[in-house]
mmCIF file of C-alpha atoms and ligand atoms in Angstrom:
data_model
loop_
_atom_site.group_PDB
_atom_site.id
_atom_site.type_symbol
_atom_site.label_atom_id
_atom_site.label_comp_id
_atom_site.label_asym_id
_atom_site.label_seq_id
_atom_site.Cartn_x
_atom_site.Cartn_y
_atom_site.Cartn_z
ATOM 1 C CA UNK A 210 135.853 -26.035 170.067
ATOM 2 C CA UNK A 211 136.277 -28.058 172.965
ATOM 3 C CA UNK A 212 133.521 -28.770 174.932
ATOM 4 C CA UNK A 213 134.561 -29.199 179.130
ATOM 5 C CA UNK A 214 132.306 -31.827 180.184
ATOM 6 C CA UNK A 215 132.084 -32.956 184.074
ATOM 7 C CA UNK A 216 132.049 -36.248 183.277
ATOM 8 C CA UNK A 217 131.164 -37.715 187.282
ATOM 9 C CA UNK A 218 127.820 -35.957 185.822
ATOM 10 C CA UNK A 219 127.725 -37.793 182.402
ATOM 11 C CA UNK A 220 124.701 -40.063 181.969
ATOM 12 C CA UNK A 221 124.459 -43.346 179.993
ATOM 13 C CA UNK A 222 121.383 -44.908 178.882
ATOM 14 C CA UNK A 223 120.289 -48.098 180.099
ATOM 15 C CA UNK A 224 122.309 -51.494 178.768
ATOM 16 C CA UNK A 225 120.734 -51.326 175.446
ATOM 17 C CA UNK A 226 122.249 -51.152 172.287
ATOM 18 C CA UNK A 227 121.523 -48.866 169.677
ATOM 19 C CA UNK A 228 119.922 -50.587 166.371
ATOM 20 C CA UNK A 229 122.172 -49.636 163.051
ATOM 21 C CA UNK A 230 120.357 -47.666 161.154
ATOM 22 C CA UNK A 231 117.684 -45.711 163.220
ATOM 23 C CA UNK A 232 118.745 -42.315 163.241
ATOM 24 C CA UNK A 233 116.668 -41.035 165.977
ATOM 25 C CA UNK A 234 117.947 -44.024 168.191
ATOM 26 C CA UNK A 235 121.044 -42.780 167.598
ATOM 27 C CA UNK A 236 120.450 -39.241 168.660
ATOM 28 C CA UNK A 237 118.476 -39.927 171.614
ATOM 29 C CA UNK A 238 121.211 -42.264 173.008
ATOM 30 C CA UNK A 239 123.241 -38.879 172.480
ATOM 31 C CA UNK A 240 121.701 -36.623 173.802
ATOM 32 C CA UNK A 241 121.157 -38.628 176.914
ATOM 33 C CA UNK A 242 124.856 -39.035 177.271
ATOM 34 C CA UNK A 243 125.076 -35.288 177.779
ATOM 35 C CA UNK A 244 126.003 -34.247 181.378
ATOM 36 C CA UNK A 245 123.143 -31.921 181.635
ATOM 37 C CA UNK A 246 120.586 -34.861 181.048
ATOM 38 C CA UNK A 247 120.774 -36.076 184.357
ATOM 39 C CA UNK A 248 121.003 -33.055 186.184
ATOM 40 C CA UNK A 249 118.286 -31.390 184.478
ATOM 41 C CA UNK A 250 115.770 -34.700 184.655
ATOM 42 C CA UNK A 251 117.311 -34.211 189.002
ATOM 43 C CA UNK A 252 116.846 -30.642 188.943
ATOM 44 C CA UNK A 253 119.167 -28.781 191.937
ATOM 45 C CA UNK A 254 122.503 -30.815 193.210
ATOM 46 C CA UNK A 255 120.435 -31.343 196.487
ATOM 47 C CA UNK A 256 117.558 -33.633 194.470
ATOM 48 C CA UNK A 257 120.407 -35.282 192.676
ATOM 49 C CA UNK A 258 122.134 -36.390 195.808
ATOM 50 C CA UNK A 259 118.898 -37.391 197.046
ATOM 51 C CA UNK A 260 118.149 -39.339 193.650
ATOM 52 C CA UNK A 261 121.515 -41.147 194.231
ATOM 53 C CA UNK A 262 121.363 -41.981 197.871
ATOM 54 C CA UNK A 263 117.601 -43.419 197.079
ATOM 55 C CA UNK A 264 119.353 -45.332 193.892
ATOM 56 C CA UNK A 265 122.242 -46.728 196.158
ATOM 57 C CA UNK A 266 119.391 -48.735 198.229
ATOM 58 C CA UNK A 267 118.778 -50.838 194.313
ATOM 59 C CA UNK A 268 122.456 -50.604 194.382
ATOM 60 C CA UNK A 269 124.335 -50.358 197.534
ATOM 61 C CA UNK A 270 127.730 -49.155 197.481
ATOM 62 C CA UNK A 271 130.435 -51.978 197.596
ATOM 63 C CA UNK A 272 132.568 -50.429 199.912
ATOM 64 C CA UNK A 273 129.666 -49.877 202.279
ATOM 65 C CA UNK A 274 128.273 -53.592 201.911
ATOM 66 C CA UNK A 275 131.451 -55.046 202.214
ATOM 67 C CA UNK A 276 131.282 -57.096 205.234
ATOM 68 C CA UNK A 277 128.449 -58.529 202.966
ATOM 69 C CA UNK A 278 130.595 -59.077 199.865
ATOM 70 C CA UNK A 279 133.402 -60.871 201.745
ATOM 71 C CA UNK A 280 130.941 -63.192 203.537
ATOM 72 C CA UNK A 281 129.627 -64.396 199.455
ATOM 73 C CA UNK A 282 133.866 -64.497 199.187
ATOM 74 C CA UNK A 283 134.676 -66.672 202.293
ATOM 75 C CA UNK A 284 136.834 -69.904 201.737
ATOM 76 C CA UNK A 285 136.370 -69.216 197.997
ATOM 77 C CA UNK A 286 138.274 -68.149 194.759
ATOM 78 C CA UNK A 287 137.898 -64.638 193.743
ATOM 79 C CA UNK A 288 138.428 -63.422 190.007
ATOM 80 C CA UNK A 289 138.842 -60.771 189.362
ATOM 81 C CA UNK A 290 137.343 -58.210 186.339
ATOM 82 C CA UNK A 291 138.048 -54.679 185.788
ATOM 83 C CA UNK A 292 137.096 -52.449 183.109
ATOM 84 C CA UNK A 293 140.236 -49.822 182.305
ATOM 85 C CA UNK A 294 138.354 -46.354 181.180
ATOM 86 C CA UNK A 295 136.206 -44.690 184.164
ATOM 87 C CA UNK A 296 137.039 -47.983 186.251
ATOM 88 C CA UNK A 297 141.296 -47.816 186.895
ATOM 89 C CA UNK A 298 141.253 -44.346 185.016
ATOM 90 C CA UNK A 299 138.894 -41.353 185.373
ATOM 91 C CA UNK A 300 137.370 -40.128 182.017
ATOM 92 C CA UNK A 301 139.254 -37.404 180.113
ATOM 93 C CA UNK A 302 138.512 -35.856 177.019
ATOM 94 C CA UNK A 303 141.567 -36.662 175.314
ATOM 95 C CA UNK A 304 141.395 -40.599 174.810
ATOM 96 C CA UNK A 305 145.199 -40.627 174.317
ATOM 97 C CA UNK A 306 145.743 -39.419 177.902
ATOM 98 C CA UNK A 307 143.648 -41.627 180.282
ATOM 99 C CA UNK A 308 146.346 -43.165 181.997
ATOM 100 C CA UNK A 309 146.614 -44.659 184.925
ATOM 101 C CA UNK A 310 148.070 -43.453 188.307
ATOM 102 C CA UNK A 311 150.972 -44.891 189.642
ATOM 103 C CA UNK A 312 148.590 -45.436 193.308
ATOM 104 C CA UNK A 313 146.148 -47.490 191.247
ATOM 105 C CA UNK A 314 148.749 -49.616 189.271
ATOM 106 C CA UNK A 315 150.057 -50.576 193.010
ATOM 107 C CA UNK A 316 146.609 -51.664 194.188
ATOM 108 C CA UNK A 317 146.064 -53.806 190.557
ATOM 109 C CA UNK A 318 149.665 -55.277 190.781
ATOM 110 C CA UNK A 319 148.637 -55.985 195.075
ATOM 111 C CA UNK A 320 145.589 -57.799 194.213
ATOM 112 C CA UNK A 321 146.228 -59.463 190.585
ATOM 113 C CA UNK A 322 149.495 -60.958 193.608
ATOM 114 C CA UNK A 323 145.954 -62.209 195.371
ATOM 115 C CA UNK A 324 143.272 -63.388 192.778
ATOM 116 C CA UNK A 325 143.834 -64.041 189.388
ATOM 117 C CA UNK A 326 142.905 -60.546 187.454
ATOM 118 C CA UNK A 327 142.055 -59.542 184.078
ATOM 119 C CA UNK A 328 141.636 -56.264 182.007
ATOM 120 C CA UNK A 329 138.408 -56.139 180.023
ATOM 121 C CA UNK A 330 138.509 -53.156 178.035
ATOM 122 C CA UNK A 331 137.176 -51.497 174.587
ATOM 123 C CA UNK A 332 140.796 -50.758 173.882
ATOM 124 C CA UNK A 333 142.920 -52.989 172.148
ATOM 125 C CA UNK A 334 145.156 -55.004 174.278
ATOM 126 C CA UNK A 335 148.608 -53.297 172.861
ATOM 127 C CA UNK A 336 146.792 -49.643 174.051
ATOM 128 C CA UNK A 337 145.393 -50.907 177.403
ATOM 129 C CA UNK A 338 148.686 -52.294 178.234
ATOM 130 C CA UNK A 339 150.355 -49.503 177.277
ATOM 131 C CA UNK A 340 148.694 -47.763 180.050
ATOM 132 C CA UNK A 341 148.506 -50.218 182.844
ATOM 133 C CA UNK A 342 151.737 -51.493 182.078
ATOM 134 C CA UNK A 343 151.538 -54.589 184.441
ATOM 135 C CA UNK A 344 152.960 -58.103 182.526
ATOM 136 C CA UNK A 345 151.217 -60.735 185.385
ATOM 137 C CA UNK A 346 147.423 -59.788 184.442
ATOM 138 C CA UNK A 347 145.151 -61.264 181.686
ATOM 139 C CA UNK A 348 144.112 -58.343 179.207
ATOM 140 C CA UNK A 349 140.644 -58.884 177.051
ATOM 141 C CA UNK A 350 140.836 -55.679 174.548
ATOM 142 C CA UNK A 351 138.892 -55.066 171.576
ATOM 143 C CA UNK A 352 135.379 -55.401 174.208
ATOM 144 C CA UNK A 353 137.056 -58.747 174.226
ATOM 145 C CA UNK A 354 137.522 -59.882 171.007
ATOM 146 C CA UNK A 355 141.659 -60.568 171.752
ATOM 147 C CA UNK A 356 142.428 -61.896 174.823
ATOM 148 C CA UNK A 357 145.672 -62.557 175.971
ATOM 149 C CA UNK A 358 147.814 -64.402 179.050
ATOM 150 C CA UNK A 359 149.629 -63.095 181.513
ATOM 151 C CA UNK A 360 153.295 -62.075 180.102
ATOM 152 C CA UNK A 361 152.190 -62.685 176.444
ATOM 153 C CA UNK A 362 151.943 -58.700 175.426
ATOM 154 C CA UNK A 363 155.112 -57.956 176.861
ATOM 155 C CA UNK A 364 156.991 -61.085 175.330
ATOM 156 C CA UNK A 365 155.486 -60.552 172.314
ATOM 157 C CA UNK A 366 157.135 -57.315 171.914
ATOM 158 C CA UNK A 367 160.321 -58.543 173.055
ATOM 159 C CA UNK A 368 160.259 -62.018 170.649
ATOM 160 C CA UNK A 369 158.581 -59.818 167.494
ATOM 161 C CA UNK A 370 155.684 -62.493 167.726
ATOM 162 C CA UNK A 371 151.868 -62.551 169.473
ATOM 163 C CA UNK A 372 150.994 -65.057 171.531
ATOM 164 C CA UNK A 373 147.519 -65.521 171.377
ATOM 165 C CA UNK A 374 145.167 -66.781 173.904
ATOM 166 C CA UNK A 375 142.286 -66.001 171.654
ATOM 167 C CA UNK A 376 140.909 -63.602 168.949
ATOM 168 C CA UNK A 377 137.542 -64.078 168.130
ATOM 169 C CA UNK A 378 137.260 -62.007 164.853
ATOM 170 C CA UNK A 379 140.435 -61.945 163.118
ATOM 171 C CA UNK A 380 138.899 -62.305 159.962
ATOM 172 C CA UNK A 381 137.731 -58.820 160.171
ATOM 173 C CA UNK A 382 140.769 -57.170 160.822
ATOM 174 C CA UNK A 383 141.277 -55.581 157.037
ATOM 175 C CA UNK A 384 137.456 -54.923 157.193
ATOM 176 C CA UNK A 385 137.945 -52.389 160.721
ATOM 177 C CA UNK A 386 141.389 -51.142 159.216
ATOM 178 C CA UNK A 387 139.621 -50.062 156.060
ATOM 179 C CA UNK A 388 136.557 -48.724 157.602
ATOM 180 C CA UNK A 389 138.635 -46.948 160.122
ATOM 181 C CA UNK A 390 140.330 -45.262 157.216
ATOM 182 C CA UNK A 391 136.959 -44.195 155.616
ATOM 183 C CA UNK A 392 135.937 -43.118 159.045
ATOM 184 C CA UNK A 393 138.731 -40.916 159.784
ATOM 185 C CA UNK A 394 138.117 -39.382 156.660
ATOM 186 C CA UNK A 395 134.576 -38.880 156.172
ATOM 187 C CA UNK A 396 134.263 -36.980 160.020
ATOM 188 C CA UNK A 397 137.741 -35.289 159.764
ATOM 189 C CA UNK A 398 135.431 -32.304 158.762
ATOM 190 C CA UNK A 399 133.952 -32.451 162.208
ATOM 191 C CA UNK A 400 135.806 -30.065 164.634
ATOM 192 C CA UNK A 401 136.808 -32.268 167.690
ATOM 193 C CA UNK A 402 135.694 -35.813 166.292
ATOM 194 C CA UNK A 403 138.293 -38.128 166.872
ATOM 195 C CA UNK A 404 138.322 -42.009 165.282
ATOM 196 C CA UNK A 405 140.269 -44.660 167.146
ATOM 197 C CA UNK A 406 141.504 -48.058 165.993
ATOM 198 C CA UNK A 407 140.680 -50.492 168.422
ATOM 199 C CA UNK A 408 142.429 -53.594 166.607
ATOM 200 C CA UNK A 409 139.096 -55.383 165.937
ATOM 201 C CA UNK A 410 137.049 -52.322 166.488
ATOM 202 C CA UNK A 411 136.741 -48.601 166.049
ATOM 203 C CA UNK A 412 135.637 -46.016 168.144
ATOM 204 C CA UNK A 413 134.014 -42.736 166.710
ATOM 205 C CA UNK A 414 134.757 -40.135 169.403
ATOM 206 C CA UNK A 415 132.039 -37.098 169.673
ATOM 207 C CA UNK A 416 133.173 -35.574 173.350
ATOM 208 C CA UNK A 417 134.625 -32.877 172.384
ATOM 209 C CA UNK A 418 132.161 -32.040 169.518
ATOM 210 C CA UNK A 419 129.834 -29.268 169.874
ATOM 211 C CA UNK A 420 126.249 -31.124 170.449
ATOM 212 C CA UNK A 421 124.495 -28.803 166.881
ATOM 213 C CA UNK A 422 126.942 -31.372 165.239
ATOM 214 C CA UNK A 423 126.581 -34.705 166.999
ATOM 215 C CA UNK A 424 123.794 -35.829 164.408
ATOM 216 C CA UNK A 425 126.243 -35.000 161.674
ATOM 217 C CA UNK A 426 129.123 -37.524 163.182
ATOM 218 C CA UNK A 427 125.850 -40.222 164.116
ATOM 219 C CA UNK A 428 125.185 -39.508 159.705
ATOM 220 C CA UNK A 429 128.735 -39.608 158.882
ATOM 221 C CA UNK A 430 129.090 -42.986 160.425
ATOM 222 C CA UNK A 431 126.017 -44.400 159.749
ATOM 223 C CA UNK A 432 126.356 -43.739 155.867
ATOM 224 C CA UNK A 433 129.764 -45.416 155.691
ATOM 225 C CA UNK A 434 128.274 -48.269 157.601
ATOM 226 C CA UNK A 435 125.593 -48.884 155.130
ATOM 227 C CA UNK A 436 128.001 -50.742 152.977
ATOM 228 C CA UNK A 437 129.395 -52.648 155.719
ATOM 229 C CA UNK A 438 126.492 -55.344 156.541
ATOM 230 C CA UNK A 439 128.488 -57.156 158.635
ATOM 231 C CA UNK A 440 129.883 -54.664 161.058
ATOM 232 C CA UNK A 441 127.686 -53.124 164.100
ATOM 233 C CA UNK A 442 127.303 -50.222 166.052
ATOM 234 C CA UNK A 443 126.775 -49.606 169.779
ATOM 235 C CA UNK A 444 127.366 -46.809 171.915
ATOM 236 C CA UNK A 445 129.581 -45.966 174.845
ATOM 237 C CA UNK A 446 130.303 -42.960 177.096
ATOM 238 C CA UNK A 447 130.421 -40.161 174.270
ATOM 239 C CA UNK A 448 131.774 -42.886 171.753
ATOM 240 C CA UNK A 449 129.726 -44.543 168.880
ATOM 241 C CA UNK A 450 132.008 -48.257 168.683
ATOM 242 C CA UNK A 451 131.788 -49.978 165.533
ATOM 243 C CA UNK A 452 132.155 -53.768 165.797
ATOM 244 C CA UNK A 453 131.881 -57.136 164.448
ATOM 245 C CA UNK A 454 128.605 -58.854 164.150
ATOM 246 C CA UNK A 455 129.387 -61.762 166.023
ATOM 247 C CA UNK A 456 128.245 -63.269 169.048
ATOM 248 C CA UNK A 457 130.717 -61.716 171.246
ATOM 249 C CA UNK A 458 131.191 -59.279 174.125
ATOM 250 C CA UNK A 459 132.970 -59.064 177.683
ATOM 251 C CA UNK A 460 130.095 -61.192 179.150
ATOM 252 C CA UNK A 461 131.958 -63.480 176.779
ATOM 253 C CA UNK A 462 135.234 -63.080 177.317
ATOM 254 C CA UNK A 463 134.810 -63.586 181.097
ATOM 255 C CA UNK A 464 132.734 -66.750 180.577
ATOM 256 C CA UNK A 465 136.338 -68.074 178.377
ATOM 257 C CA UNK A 466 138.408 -66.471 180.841
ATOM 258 C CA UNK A 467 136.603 -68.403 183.876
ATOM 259 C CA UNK A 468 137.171 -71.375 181.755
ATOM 260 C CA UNK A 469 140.755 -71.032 180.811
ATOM 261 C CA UNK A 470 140.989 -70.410 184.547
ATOM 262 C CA UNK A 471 139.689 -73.562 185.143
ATOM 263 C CA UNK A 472 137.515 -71.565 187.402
ATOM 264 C CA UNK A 473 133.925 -72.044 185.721
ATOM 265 C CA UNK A 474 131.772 -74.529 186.728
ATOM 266 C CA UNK A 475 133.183 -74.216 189.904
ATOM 267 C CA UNK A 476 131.093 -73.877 193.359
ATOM 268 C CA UNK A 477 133.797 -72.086 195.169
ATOM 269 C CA UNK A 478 134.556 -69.317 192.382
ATOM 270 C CA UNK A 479 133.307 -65.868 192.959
ATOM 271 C CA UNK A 480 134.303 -64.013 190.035
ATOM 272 C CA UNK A 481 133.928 -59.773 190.383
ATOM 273 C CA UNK A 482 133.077 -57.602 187.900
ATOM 274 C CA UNK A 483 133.730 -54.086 187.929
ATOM 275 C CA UNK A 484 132.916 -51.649 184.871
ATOM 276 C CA UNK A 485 131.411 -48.128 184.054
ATOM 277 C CA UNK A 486 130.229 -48.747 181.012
ATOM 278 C CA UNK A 487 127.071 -50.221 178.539
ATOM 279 C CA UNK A 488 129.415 -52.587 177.439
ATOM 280 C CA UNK A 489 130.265 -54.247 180.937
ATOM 281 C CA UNK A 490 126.190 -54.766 181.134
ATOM 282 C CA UNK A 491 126.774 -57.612 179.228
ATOM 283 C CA UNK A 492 129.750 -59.366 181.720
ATOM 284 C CA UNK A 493 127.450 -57.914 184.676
ATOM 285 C CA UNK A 494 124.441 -59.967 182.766
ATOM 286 C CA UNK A 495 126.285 -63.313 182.647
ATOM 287 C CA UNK A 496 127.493 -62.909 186.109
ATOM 288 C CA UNK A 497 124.035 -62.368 187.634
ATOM 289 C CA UNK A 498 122.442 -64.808 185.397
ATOM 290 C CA UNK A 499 124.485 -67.555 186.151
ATOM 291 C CA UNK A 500 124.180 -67.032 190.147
ATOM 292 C CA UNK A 501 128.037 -67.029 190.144
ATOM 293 C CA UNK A 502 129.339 -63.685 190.937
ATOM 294 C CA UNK A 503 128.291 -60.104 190.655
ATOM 295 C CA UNK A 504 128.790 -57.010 188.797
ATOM 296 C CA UNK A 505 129.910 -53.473 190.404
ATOM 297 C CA UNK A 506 128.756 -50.843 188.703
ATOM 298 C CA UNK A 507 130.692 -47.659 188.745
ATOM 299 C CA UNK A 508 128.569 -44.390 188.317
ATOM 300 C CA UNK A 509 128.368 -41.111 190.083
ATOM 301 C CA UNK A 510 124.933 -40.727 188.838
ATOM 302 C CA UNK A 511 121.951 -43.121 188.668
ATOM 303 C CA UNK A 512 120.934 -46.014 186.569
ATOM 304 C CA UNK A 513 119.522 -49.575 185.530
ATOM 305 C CA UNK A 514 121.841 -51.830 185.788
ATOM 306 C CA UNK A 515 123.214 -55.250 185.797
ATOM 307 C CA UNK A 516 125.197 -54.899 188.320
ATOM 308 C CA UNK A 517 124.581 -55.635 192.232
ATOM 309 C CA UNK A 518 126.540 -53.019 193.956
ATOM 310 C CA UNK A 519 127.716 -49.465 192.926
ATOM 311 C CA UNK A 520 131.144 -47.365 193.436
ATOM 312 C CA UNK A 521 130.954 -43.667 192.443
ATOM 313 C CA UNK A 522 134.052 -43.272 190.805
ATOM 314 C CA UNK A 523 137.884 -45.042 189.849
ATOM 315 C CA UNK A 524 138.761 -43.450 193.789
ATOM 316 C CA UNK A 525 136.367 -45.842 195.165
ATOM 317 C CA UNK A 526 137.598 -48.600 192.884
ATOM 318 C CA UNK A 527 140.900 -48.168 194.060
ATOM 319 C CA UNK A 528 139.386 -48.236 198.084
ATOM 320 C CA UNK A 529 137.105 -51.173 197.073
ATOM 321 C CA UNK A 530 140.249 -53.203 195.955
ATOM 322 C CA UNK A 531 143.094 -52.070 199.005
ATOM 323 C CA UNK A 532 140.150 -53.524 200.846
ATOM 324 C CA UNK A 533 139.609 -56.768 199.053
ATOM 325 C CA UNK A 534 143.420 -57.204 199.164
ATOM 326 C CA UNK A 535 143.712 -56.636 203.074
ATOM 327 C CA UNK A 536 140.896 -58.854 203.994
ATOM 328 C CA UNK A 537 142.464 -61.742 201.576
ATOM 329 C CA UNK A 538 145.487 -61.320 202.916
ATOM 330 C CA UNK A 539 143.869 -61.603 206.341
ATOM 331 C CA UNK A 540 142.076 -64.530 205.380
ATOM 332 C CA UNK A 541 145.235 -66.080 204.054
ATOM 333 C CA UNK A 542 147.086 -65.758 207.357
ATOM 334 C CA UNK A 543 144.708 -67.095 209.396
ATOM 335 C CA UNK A 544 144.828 -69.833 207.786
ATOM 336 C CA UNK A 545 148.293 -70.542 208.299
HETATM 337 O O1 LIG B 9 135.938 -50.746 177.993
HETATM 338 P P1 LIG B 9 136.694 -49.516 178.402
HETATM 339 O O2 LIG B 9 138.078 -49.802 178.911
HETATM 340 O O3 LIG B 9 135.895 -48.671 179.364
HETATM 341 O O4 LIG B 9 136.862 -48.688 177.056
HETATM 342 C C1 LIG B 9 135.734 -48.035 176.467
HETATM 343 C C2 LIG B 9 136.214 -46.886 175.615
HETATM 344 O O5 LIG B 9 137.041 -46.108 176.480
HETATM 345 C C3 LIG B 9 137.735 -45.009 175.915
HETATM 346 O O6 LIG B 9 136.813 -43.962 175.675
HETATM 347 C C4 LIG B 9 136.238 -43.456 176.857
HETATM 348 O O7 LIG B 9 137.292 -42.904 177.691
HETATM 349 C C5 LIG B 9 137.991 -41.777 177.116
HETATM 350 C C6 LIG B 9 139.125 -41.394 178.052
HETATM 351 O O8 LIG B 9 138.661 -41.095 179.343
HETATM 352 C C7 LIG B 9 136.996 -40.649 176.862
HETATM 353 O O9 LIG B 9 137.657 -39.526 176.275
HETATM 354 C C8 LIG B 9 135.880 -41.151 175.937
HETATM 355 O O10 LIG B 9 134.891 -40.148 175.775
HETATM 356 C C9 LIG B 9 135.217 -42.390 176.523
HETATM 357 O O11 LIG B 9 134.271 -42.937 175.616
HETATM 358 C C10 LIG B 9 138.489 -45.414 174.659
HETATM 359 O O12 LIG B 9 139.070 -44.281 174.056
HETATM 360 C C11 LIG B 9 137.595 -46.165 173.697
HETATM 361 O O13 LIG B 9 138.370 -46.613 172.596
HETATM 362 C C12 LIG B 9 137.045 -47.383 174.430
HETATM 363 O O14 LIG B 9 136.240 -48.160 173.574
#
């Protein structure tokens, strides 16, 4: 059966991640990513928008602060970071079929022509470019385990060889190809699970799984972990993602982006975050930590976060950057 899920009303749990191991962690984190959760704990749609109006003052919405945002950007580089899924494309149940509109590819290609711009997805970079399909942007996949240059995706399919920028776990690639395998086959009993291989990590799909069986898929995958020590598990919007236990994440892959940029350490660098998800808490972390930029969080429903500003959904995103775009160009002509 497939469940139809609202997923503006979906709810996340707050940026942590989910110990291995801990079965009721695991179910709790579930069952709080169901899209009743928040509207129950909000009661009618009248206390909800009241909930979210009262959470926009913690985290005001970009495109209403952004005289603010463009005074922090004034006379300085902006980079720019943008998470693909619920960010550029609105959340589906079919994984396969998130793609992008042809509207929101024009405003990426417009403002990567402004700022330098990367991807920062769960995906793997051959997937997410698939779907955004534009050759001049950087593209961190894999939560940012494989990060690669402008043009390299494309000319790597056309010269039969990768160029790398970086790949932080490449000795686990038979590892996640072989526990993808077992994955796929130890849930296949599941009606609507669906396993993806994310190059250097795999996502275990339960949206479209009725909720009597999501403990089963959080068993499933937690028993073929057990003889995987060295792989991790955290949690995403209806998605258990197995991973490498290493010490790296998107708040990672921007900090080696900023510095392949030759853009960190630098005083007049405002890099931009935007993301939906848990994972992005950790790019949203190192941003705010380091003083240096900010996160945007995109939710149509409250919570802790990160991030500095809010946008409700990818339709905002795409408002959010036309507008970034027209006041840079701006800036850049008067200047002339
Ligand atoms: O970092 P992201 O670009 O946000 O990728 C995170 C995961 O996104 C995808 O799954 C999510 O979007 C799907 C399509 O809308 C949706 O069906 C699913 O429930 C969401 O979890 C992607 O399929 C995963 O591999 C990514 O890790």
């Amino acid at each position: 059966m497939h469940m139809a899920h609202d997923s503006n009303c979906e709810h996340d749990d707050p940026p942590k991640l989910t110990p291995l191991h801990t079965d009721n962690g695991w179910l709790h984190d579930m069952s709080l990513s169901s899209p009743t959760a928040a509207l129950v704990s909000n009661g009618s749609s009248g206390s909800f928008d009241h909930s979210y109006r009262a959470w926009t003052k913690k985290y005001p919405s970009a495109l209403s602060a952004f005289d603010q945002i463009v005074v922090r950007g004034e006379g300085k580089k902006i980079a720019l970071f943008l998470d693909y899924d619920g960010t550029l494309s609105p959340i589906v149940d079919e994984p396969d079929n998130a793609v992008m509109s042809d509207q929101m590819r024009q405003v990426v290609r417009n403002a990567a022509m402004h700022l330098p711009t990367a991807i920062v997805s769960g995906r793997s970079c051959d997937k997410v470019f698939d779907f955004v399909k534009l050759t001049e942007l950087y593209y961190a996949g894999s939560h940012g385990m494989d990060i690669m240059g402008p043009g390299s995706i494309n000319s790597s399919k056309k010269q039969g060889k990768e160029v790398k920028i970086f790949q932080a776990a490449t000795e686990f690639l038979p590892m996640i190809d072989e526990v993808f395998r077992l994955l796929t086959d130890k849930t296949k009993a599941i009606n609507g699970v669906k396993v993806e291989n994310n190059r250097f990590c795999v996502s275990v799909h339960y949206r479209n799984v009725e909720q009597k069986d999501w403990q089963l898929v959080a068993e499933r995958t937690n028993h073929v972990l057990e003889a995987y020590p060295r792989l991790r598990l955290t949690h995403g919007r209806r998605v258990l993602e197995v991973r490498p236990v290493i010490d790296w994440n998107k708040g990672k892959a921007v900090e080696f982006l900023l510095e392949s940029l030759e853009l960190a350490n630098c005083k007049n660098v405002l890099p931009i975050y935007i993301g939906d998800d848990r994972t992005d808490e950790d790019a949203f972390k190192v941003l705010r930590d380091d003083k240096r930029g900010f996160g945007i969080l995109v939710s149509s429903v409250p919570k802790e976060s990160h991030a500095l500003y809010s946008l409700m959904d990818p339709s905002e995103v795409m408002d959010f950057l036309k507008r970034l775009v027209m006041w840079k160009e701006e800036e850049a002509s008067s200047n002339k």
